[in-house]
Short mmCIF file of C-alpha atoms and ligand atoms in Angstrom, two decimals:
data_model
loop_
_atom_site.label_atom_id
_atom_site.label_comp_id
_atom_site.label_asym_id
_atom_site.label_seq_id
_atom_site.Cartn_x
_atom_site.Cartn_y
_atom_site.Cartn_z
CA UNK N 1 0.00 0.00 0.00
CA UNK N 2 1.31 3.58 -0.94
CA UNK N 3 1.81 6.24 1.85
CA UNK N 4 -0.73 7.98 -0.19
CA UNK N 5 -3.46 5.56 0.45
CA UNK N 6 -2.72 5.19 3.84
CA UNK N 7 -3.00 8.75 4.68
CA UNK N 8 -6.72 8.64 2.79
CA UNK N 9 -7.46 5.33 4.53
CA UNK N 10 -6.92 7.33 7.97
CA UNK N 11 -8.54 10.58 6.81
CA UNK N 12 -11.75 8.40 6.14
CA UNK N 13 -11.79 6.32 9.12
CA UNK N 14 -11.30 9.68 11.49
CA UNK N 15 -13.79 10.46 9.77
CA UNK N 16 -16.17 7.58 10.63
CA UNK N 17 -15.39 8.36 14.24
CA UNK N 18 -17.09 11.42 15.60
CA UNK N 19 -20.61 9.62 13.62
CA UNK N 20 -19.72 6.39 15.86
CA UNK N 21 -18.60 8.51 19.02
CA UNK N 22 -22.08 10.38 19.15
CA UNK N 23 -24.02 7.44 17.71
CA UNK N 24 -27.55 8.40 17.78
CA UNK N 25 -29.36 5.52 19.72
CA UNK N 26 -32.74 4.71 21.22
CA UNK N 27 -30.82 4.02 24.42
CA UNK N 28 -29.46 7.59 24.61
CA UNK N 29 -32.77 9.16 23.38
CA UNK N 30 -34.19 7.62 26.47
CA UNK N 31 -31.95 8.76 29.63
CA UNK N 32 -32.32 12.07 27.38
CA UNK N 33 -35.69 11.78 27.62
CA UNK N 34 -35.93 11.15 31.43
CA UNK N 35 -34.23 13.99 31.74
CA UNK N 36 -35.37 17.05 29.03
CA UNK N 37 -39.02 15.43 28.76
CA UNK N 38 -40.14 13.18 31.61
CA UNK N 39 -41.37 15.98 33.89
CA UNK N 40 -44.25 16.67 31.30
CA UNK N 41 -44.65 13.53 28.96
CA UNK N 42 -45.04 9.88 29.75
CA UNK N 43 -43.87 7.20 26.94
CA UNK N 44 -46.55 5.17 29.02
CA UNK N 45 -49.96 5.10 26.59
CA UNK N 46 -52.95 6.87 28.00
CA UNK N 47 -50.49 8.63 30.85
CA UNK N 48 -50.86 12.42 29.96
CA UNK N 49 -49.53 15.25 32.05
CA UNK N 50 -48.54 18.40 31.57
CA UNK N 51 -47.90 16.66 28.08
CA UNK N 52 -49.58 14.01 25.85
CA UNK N 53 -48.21 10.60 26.39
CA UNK N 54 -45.84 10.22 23.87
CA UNK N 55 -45.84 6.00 23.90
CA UNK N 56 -47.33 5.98 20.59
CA UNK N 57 -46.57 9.13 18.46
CA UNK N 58 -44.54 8.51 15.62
CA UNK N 59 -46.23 7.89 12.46
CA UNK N 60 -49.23 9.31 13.48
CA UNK N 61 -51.20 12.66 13.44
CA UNK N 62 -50.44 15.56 15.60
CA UNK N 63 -52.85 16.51 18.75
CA UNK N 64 -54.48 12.99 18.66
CA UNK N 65 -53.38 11.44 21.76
CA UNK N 66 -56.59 10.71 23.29
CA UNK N 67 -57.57 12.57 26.57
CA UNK N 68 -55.01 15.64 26.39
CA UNK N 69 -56.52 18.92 25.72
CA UNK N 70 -54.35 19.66 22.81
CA UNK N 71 -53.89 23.90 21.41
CA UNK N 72 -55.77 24.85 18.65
CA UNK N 73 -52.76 24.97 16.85
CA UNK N 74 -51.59 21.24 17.48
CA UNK N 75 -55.07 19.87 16.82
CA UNK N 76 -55.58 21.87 13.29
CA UNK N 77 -51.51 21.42 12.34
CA UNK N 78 -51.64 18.32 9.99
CA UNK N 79 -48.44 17.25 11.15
CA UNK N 80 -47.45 13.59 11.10
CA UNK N 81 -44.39 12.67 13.60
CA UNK N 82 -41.89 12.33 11.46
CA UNK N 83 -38.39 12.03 11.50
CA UNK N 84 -38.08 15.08 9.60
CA UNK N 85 -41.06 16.72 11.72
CA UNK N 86 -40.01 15.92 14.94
CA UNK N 87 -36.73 17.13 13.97
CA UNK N 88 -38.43 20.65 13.20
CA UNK N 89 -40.47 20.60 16.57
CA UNK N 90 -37.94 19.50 19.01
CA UNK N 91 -35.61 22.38 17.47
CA UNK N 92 -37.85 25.00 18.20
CA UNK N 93 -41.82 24.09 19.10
CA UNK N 94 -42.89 27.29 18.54
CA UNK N 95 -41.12 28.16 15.17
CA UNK N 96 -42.45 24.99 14.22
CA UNK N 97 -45.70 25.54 15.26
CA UNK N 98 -46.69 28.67 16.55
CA UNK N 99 -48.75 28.89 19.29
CA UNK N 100 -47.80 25.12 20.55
CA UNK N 101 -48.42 25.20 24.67
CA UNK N 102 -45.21 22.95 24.11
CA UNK N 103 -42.56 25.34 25.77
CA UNK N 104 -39.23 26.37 23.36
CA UNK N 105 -36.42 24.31 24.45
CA UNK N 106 -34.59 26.20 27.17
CA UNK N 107 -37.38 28.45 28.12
CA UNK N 108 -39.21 26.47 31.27
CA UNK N 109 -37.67 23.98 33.54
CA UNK N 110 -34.47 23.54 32.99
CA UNK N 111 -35.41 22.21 29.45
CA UNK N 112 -32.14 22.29 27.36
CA UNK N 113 -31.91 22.24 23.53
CA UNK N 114 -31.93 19.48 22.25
CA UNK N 115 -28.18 19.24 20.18
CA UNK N 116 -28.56 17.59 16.48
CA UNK N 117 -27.32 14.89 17.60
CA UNK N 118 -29.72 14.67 20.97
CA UNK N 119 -32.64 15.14 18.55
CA UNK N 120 -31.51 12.49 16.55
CA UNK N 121 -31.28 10.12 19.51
CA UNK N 122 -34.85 11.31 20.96
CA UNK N 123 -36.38 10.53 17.88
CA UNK N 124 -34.55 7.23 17.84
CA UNK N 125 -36.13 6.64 21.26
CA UNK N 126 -39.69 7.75 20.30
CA UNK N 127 -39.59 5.46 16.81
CA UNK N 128 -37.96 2.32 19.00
CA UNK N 129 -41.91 3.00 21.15
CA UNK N 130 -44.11 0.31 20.36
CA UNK N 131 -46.73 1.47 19.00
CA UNK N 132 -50.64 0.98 19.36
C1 HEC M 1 -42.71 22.02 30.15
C2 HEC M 1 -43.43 20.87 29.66
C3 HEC M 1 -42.87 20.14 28.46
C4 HEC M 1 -41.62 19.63 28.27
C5 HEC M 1 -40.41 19.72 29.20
C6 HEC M 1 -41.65 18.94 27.00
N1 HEC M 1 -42.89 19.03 26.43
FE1 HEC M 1 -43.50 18.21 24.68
N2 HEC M 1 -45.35 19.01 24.91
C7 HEC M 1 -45.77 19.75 26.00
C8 HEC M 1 -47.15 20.20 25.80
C9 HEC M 1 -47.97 21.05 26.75
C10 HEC M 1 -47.54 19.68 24.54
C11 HEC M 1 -48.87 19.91 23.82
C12 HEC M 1 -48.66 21.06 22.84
C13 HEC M 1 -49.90 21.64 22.22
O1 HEC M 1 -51.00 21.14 22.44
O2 HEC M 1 -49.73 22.62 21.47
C14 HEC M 1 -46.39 18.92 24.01
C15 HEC M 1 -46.38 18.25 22.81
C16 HEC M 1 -45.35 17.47 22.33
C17 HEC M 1 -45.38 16.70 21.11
C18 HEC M 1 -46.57 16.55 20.16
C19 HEC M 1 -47.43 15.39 20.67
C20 HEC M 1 -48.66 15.04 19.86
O3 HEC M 1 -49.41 14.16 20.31
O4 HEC M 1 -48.89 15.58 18.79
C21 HEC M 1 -44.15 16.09 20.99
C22 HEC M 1 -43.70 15.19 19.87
C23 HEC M 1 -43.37 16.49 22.14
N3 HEC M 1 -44.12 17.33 22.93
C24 HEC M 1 -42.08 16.04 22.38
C25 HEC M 1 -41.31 16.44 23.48
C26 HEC M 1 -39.96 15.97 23.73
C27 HEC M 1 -39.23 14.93 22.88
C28 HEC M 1 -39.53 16.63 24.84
C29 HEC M 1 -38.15 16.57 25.48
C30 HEC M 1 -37.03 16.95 24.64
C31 HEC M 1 -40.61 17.48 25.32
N4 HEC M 1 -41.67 17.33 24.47
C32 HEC M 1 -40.56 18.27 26.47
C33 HEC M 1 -45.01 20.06 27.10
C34 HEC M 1 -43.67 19.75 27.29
#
């Protein structure tokens, strides 16, 4: 093998790293989840709170869950969770969706934002739900 090769060889595997190093699992997504989400949203279908449960979201229609007294704006939105919608919401509910009663990241109880990479993981978590 050339020197040449070698030094492309390492540029792509150092690459690869930083992807592996902040790998974007369901596990992750759900210690972040106990700890950005839990205080207003069960995963536990049928357990609202301050929140909808969120057990069995993704895939379906936004402001469905049944029970939760959902905004205007949620109810009417169209959305369907996504990957590429919850992506958009969990980056910044009300740019998303204005009006949402779902607080901005950041804004209300300690709530952080959600990284890229955090997103990535929550969503993980939320898909990885089974669903009803
Ligand atoms: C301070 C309370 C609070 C926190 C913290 C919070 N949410 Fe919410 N969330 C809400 C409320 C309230 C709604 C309902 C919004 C509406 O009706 O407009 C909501 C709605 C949602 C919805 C839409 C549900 C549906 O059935 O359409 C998703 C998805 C969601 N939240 C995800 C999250 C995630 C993921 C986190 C953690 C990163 C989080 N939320 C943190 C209060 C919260």
């Amino acid at each position: 093998m050339t020197n040449f090769n070698l030094i492309v060889l390492s540029a792509v595997a150092s690459m690869a790293l930083p992807a592996s190093a902040s790998a974007q699992t369901p596990e992750r997504g759900k210690a972040l989840f106990a700890a950005e989400c839990s205080a207003c949203h069960s995963v536990v279908p049928g357990q609202n709170g301050i929140g909808p449960s969120l057990g069995s979201i993704y895939g379906k229609r936004a402001g469905t869950v049944p029970g939760f007294k959902f905004s205007i704006e949620m109810r009417t939105s169209h959305i369907v969770w996504t990957d590429a919608e919850l992506n958009k919401f969990l980056t910044d509910p009300n740019n998303a969706l204005f009006g949402t009663k779902m607080p901005t990241p950041g804004t209300e109880m300690h709530m952080g934002t959600p990284s890229a990479a955090d997103r990535g993981s929550l969503i993980a978590y939320l898909r990885s739900l089974p669903r009803s």
